[in-house]
Coordinates of C-alpha atoms and ligand atoms in Angstrom, one line a residue:
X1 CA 24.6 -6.9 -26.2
X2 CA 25.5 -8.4 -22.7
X3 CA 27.7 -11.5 -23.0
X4 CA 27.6 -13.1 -26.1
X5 CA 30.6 -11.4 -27.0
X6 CA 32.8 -14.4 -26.2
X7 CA 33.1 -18.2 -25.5
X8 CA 33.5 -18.4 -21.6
X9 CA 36.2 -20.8 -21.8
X10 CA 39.3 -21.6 -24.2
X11 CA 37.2 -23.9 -27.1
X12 CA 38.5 -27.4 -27.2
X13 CA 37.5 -29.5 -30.9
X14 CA 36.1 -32.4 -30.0
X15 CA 38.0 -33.7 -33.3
X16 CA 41.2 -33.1 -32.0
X17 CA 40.4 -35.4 -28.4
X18 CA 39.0 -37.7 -31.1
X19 CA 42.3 -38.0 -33.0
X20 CA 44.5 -38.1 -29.9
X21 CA 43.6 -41.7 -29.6
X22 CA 42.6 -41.3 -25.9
X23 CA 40.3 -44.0 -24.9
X24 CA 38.2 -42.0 -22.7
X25 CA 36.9 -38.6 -22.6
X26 CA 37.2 -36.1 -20.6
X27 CA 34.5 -35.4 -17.7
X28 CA 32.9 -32.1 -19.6
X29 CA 31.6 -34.8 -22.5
X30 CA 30.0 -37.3 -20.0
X31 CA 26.2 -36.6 -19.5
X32 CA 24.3 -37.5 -16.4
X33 CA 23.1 -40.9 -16.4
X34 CA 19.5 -39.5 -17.3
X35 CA 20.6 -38.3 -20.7
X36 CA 22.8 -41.0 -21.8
X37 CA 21.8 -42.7 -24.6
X38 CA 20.4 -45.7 -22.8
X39 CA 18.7 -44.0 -20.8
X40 CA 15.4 -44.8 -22.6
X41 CA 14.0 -47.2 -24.5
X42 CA 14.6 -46.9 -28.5
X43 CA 11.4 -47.8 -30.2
X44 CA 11.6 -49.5 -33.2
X45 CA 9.5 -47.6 -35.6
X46 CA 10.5 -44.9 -38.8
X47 CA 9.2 -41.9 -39.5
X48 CA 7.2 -41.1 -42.6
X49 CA 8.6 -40.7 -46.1
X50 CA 6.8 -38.6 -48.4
X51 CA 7.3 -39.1 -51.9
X52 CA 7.3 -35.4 -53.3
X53 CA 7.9 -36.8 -57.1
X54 CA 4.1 -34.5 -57.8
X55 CA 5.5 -31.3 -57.1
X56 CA 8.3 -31.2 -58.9
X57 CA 8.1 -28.7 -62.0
X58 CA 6.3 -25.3 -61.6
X59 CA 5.6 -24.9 -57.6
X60 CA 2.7 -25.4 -58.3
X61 CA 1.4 -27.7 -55.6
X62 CA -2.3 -29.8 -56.6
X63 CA -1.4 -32.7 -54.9
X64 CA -4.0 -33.8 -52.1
X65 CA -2.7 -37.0 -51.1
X66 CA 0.9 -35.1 -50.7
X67 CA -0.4 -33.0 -48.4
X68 CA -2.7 -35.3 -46.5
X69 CA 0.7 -37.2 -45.7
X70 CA 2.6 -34.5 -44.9
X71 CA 0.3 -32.5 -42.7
X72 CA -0.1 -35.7 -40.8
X73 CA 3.6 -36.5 -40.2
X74 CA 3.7 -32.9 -38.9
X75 CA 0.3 -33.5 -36.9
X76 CA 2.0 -36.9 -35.6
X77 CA 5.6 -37.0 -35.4
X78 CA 6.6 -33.4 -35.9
X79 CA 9.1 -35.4 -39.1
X80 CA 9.6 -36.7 -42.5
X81 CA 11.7 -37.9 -44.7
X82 CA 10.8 -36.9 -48.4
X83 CA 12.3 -38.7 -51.9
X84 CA 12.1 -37.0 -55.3
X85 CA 12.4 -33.8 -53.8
X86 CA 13.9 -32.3 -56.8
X87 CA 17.5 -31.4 -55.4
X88 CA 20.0 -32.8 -57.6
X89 CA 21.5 -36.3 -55.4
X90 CA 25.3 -35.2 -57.7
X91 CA 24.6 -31.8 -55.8
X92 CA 24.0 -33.5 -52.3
X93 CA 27.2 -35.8 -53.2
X94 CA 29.3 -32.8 -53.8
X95 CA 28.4 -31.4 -50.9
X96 CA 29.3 -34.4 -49.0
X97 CA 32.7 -34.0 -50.6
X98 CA 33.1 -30.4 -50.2
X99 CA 32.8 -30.7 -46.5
X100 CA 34.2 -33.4 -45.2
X101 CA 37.2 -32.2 -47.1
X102 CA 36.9 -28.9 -44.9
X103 CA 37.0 -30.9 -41.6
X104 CA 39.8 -32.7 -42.4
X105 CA 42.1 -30.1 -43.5
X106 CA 45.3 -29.2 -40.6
X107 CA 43.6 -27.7 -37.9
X108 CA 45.4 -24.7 -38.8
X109 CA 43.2 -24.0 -41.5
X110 CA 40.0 -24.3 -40.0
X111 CA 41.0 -22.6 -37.3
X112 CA 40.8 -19.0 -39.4
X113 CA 37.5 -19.2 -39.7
X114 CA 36.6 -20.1 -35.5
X115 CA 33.3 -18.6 -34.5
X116 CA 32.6 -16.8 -31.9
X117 CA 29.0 -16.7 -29.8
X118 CA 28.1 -12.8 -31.2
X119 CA 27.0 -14.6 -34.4
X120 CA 27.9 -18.0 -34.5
X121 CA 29.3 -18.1 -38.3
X122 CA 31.9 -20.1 -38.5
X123 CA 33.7 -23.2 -37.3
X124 CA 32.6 -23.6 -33.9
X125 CA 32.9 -26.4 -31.1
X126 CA 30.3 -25.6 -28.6
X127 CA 26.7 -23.9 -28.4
X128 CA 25.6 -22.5 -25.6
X129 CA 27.8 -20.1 -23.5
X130 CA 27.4 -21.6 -19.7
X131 CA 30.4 -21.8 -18.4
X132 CA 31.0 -24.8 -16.8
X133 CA 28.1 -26.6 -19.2
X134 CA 28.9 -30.6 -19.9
X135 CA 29.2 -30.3 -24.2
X136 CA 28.4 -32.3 -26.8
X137 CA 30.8 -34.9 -28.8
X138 CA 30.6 -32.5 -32.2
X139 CA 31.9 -29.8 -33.9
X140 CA 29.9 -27.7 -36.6
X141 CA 30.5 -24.5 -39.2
X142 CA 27.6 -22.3 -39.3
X143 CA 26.8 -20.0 -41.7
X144 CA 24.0 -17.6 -43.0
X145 CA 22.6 -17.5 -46.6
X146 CA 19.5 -15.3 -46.1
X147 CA 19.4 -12.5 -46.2
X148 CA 21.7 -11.5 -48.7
X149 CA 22.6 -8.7 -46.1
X150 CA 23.8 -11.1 -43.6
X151 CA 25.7 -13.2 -46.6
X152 CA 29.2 -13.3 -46.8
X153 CA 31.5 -15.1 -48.6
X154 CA 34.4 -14.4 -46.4
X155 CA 32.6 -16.3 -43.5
X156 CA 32.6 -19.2 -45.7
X157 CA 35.2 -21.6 -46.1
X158 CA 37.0 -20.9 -49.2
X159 CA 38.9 -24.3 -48.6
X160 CA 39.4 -27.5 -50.0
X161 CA 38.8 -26.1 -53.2
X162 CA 37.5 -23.3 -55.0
X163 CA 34.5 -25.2 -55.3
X164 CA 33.6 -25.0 -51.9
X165 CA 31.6 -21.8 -51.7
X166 CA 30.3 -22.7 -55.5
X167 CA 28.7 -25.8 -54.4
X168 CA 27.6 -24.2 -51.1
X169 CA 25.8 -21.4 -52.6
X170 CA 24.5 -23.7 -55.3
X171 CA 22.8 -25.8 -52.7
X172 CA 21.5 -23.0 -50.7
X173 CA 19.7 -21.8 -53.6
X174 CA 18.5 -25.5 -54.2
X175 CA 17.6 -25.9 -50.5
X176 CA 15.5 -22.4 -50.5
X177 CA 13.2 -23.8 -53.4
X178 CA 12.4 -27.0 -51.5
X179 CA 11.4 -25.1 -48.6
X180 CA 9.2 -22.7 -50.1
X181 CA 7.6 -25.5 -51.7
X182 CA 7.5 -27.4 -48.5
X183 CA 6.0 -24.2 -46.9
X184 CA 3.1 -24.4 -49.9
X185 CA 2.2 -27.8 -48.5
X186 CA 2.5 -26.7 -44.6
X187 CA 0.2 -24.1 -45.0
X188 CA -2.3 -25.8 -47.1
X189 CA -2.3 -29.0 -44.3
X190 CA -3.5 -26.7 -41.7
X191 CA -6.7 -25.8 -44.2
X192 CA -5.1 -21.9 -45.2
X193 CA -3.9 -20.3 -48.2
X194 CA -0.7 -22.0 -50.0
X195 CA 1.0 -18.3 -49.5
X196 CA -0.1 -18.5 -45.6
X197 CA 3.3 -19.8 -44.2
X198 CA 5.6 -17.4 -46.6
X199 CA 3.7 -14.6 -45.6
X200 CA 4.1 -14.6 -41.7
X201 CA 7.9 -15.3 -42.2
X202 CA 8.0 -12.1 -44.5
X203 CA 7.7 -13.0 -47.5
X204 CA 10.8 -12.7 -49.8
X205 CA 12.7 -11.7 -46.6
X206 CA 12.4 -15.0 -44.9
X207 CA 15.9 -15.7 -43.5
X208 CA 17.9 -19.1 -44.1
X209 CA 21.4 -20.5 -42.5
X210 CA 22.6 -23.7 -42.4
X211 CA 24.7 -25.8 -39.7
X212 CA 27.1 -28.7 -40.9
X213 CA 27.9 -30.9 -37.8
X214 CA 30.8 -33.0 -37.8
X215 CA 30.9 -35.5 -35.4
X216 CA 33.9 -37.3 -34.8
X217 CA 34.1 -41.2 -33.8
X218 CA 34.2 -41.2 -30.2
X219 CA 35.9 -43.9 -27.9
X220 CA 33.3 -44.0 -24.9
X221 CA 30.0 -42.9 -27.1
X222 CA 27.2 -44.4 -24.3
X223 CA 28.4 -42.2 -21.9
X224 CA 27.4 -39.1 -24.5
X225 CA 25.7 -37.4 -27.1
X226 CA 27.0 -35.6 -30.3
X227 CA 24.1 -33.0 -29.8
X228 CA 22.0 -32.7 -27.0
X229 CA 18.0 -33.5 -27.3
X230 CA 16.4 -30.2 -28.5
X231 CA 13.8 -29.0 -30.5
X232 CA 15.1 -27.0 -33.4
X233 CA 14.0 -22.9 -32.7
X234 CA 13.5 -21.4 -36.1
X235 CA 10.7 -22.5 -38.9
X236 CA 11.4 -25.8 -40.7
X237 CA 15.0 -27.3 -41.0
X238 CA 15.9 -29.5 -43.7
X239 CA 18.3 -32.1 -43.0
X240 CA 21.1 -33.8 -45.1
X241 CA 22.1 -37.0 -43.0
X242 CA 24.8 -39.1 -43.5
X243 CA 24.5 -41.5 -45.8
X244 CA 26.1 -44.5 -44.4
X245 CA 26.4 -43.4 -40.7
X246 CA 22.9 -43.7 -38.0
X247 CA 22.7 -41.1 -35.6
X248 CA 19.9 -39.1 -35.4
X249 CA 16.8 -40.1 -32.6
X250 CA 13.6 -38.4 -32.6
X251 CA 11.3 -38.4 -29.5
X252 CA 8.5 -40.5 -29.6
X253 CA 6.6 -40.3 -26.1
X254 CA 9.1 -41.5 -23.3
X255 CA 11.4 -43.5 -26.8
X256 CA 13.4 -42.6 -28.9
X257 CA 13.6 -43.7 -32.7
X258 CA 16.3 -44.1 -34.6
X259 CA 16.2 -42.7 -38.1
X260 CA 17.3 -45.1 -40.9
X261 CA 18.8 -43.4 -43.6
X262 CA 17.0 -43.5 -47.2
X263 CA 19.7 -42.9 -50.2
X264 CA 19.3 -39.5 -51.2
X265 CA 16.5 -38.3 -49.2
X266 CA 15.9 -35.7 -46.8
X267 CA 14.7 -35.1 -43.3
X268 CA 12.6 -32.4 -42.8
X269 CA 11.3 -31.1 -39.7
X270 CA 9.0 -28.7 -37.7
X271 CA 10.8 -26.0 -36.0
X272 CA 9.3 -24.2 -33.0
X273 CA 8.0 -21.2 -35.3
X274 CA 5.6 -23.0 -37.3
X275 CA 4.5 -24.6 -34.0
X276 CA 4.0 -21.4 -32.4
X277 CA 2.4 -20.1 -36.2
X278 CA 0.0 -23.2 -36.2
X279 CA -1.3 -23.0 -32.5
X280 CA 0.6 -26.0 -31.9
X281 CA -1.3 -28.1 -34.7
X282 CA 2.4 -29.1 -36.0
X283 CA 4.7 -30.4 -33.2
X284 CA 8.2 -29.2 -33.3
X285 CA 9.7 -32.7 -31.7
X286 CA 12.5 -33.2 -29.8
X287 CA 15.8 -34.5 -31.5
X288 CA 19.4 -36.0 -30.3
X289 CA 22.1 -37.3 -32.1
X290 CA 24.1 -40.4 -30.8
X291 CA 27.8 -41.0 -31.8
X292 CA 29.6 -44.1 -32.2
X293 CA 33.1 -45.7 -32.0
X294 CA 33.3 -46.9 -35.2
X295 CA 32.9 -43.7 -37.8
X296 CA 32.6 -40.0 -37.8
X297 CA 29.2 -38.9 -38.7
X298 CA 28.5 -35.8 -41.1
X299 CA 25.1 -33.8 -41.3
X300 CA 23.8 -30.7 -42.6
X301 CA 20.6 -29.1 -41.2
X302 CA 19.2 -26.4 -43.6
X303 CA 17.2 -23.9 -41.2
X304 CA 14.7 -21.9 -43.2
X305 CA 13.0 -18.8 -40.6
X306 CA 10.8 -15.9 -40.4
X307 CA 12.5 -12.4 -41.0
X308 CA 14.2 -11.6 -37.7
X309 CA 12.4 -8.7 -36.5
X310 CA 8.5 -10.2 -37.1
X311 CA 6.7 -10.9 -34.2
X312 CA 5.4 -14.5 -34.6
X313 CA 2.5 -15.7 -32.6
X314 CA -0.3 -18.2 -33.2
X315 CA -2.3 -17.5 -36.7
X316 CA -5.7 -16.0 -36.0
X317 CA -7.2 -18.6 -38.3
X318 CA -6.3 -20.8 -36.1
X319 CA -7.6 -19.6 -32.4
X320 CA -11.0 -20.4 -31.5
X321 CA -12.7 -20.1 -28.5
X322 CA -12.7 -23.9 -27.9
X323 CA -9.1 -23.6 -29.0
X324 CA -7.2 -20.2 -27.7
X325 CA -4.2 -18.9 -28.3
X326 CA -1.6 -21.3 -26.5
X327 CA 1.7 -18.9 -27.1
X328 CA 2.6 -15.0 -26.7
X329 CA 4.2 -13.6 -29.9
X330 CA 8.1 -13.0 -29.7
X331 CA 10.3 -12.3 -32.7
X332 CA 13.1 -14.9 -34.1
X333 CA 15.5 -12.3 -33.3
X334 CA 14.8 -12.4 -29.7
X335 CA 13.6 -16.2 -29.9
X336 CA 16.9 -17.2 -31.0
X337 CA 18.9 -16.0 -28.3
X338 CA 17.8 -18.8 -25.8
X339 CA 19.5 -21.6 -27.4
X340 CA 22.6 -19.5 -28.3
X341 CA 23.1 -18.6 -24.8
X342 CA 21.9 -22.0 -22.8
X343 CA 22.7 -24.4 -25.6
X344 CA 20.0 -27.2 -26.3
X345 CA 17.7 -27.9 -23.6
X346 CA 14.9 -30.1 -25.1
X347 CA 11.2 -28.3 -25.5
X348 CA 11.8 -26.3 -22.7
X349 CA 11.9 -22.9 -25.0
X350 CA 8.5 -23.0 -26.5
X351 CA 6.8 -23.7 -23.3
X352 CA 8.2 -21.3 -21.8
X353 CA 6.5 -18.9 -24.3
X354 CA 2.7 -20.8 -23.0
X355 CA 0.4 -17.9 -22.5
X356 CA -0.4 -17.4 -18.7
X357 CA -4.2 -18.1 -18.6
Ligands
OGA1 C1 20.5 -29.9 -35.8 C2 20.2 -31.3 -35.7 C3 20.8 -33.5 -36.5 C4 21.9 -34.3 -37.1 O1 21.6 -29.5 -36.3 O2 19.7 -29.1 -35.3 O3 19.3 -31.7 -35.1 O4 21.6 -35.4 -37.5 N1 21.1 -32.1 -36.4 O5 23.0 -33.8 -37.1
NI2 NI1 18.0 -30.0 -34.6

């Protein structure tokens, strides 16, 4: 396919112009005034946390009040942050571990596994493939974990340790229960059948990947952004912030919030399927991360999305005449290639798919 074959330009890491010791950055990191970080006004409010400690055990899922809280932080904010989820915090710890000893290895290591824009797996410096685009102060390593087709070990890191795919996999198989039983809750906020969300992403054949972002401390950090505001394309994304370092806003009207971070919690999100699947009952809200002088900043977001070749459009339960069908269906395959080719570009995806009325 046309030109995602290759970056457009030679990739620079942003953690190497980080450890140069340069107090500046170069022009391609400085955003237009407009985007900077104090560019708008940072309200001071959190988003919900949903205590999932009743749904632990059989997947079962009988709790009203969970999903009265949840439905409404996806009605509301479009994000939550959830405690006794279920995943193991020594897990989330060694994950922590894992990675952050992968992106400080010698450069020539994690240099094997650079990425290139045909699939993005690997260690990669940029998304989007503009040439001439103004990028963000972060690096990443992406990777798929469903389908087992599109699994592979040798796109994985087998570095620091032999542990590192281990822990990885262990986590992704972690990570997949919470979402399904976050799916079970989804569906049954918007008033359908527990199985309603599964089934339009396929089933057993939902698709799962997962980007770590590293963002290194940067020396001029108001004048830039580690990753640029966006709304996250796929289904729901799970994410596993730092645990000492602030960094990730979420949109709320013309502010922006800061979340906090809870010990050993998560942050889960709409993505702009299920916003599409619900008729736009859950928002999929517009996100940014800010970067700072003083630390580097480590996050994993856990994307959980329909089988590629479905066509996802609003649920039929859910169009009325007094409420029609707001989007045209469109795969994830085809969905997907927006934000690999333009980079992150806030909301403007999903309305482009509005329905011409
Ligand atoms: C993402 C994302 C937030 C963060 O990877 O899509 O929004 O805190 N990450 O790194
Ligand atoms: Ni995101």
């Amino acid at each position: 396919m046309d030109c995602l074959q290759d970056w457009p330009e030679p990739v620079v890491r942003v953690q190497s112009l980080s450890d140069s010791g340069a107090n500046t950055i170069p022009g391609r990191y400085v955003k237009p005034p407009s985007d900077r970080p104090s560019s708008a006004p940072c309200a001071d409010l959190s988003i919900p946390v949903v205590d999932l400690a009743s749904l632990a055990g059989d997947g079962t899922v009988d709790c009203a009040a969970v999903v009265q809280a949840v439905s409404s932080a996806c009605r509301d904010w479009g994000f939550f942050q959830v405690v006794n989820h279920g995943v193991d915090p020594g897990l989330m710890r060694r994950m922590r571990q894992v990675w952050r000893g992968f992106f400080h290895l010698p450069m020539e290591a994690k240099q094997v596994y650079a990425n290139s824009p045909k699939t993005y797996e690997g260690y990669g410096s940029r998304l989007g493939i503009q040439k001439g685009a103004i990028l963000d102060w972060g690096d990443y390593y992406f990777l798929h974990v469903l389908p087992q087709s599109l699994k592979s070990h040798t796109k994985w890191p087998a570095l620091p340790s032999t542990l590192s795919r281990e822990t990885t996999d262990e986590y992704g198989h972690e990570l997949i229960k919470l979402c399904e039983r976050v799916m079970k809750v989804l569906s049954l906020g918007l008033g359908l059948n527990a199985d309603f969300l599964q089934k339009a992403f396929g089933g057993d054949d939902a698709g799962a990947c997962m980007r770590v972002n590293f963002y290194p401390k940067c020396p001029q950090p108001d004048l830039t952004l580690g990753l640029s505001s966006h709304s996250d394309p796929g289904g729901i994304t799970v994410l596993l912030a730092d645990d000492r370092v602030k960094g990730l806003q979420v949109r709320r009207g013309d502010a922006w919030v800061t979340v906090q971070p809870v010990p050993d919690s998560f942050i889960i999100n709409v993505g702009d399927q299920v916003q599409v699947l619900s008729n736009a009952t859950y928002k999929s809200v517009e996100h940014r991360v800010v970067v700072n002088s003083e630390a580097e900043r480590l996050s994993f977001a856990f994307f959980y999305n329909p089988k590629s070749d479905l066509l996802i459009g609003p649920a039929p339960e859910l169009v009325t005449p007094d409420r029609p069908a707001l989007y045209q269906p469109m795969t994830f395959d085809e969905y997907r290639l927006y934000i690999r080719r333009k980079g992150p570009r806030g909301k403007s995806q999903v309305e482009s798919l509005k329905a011409a009325r």
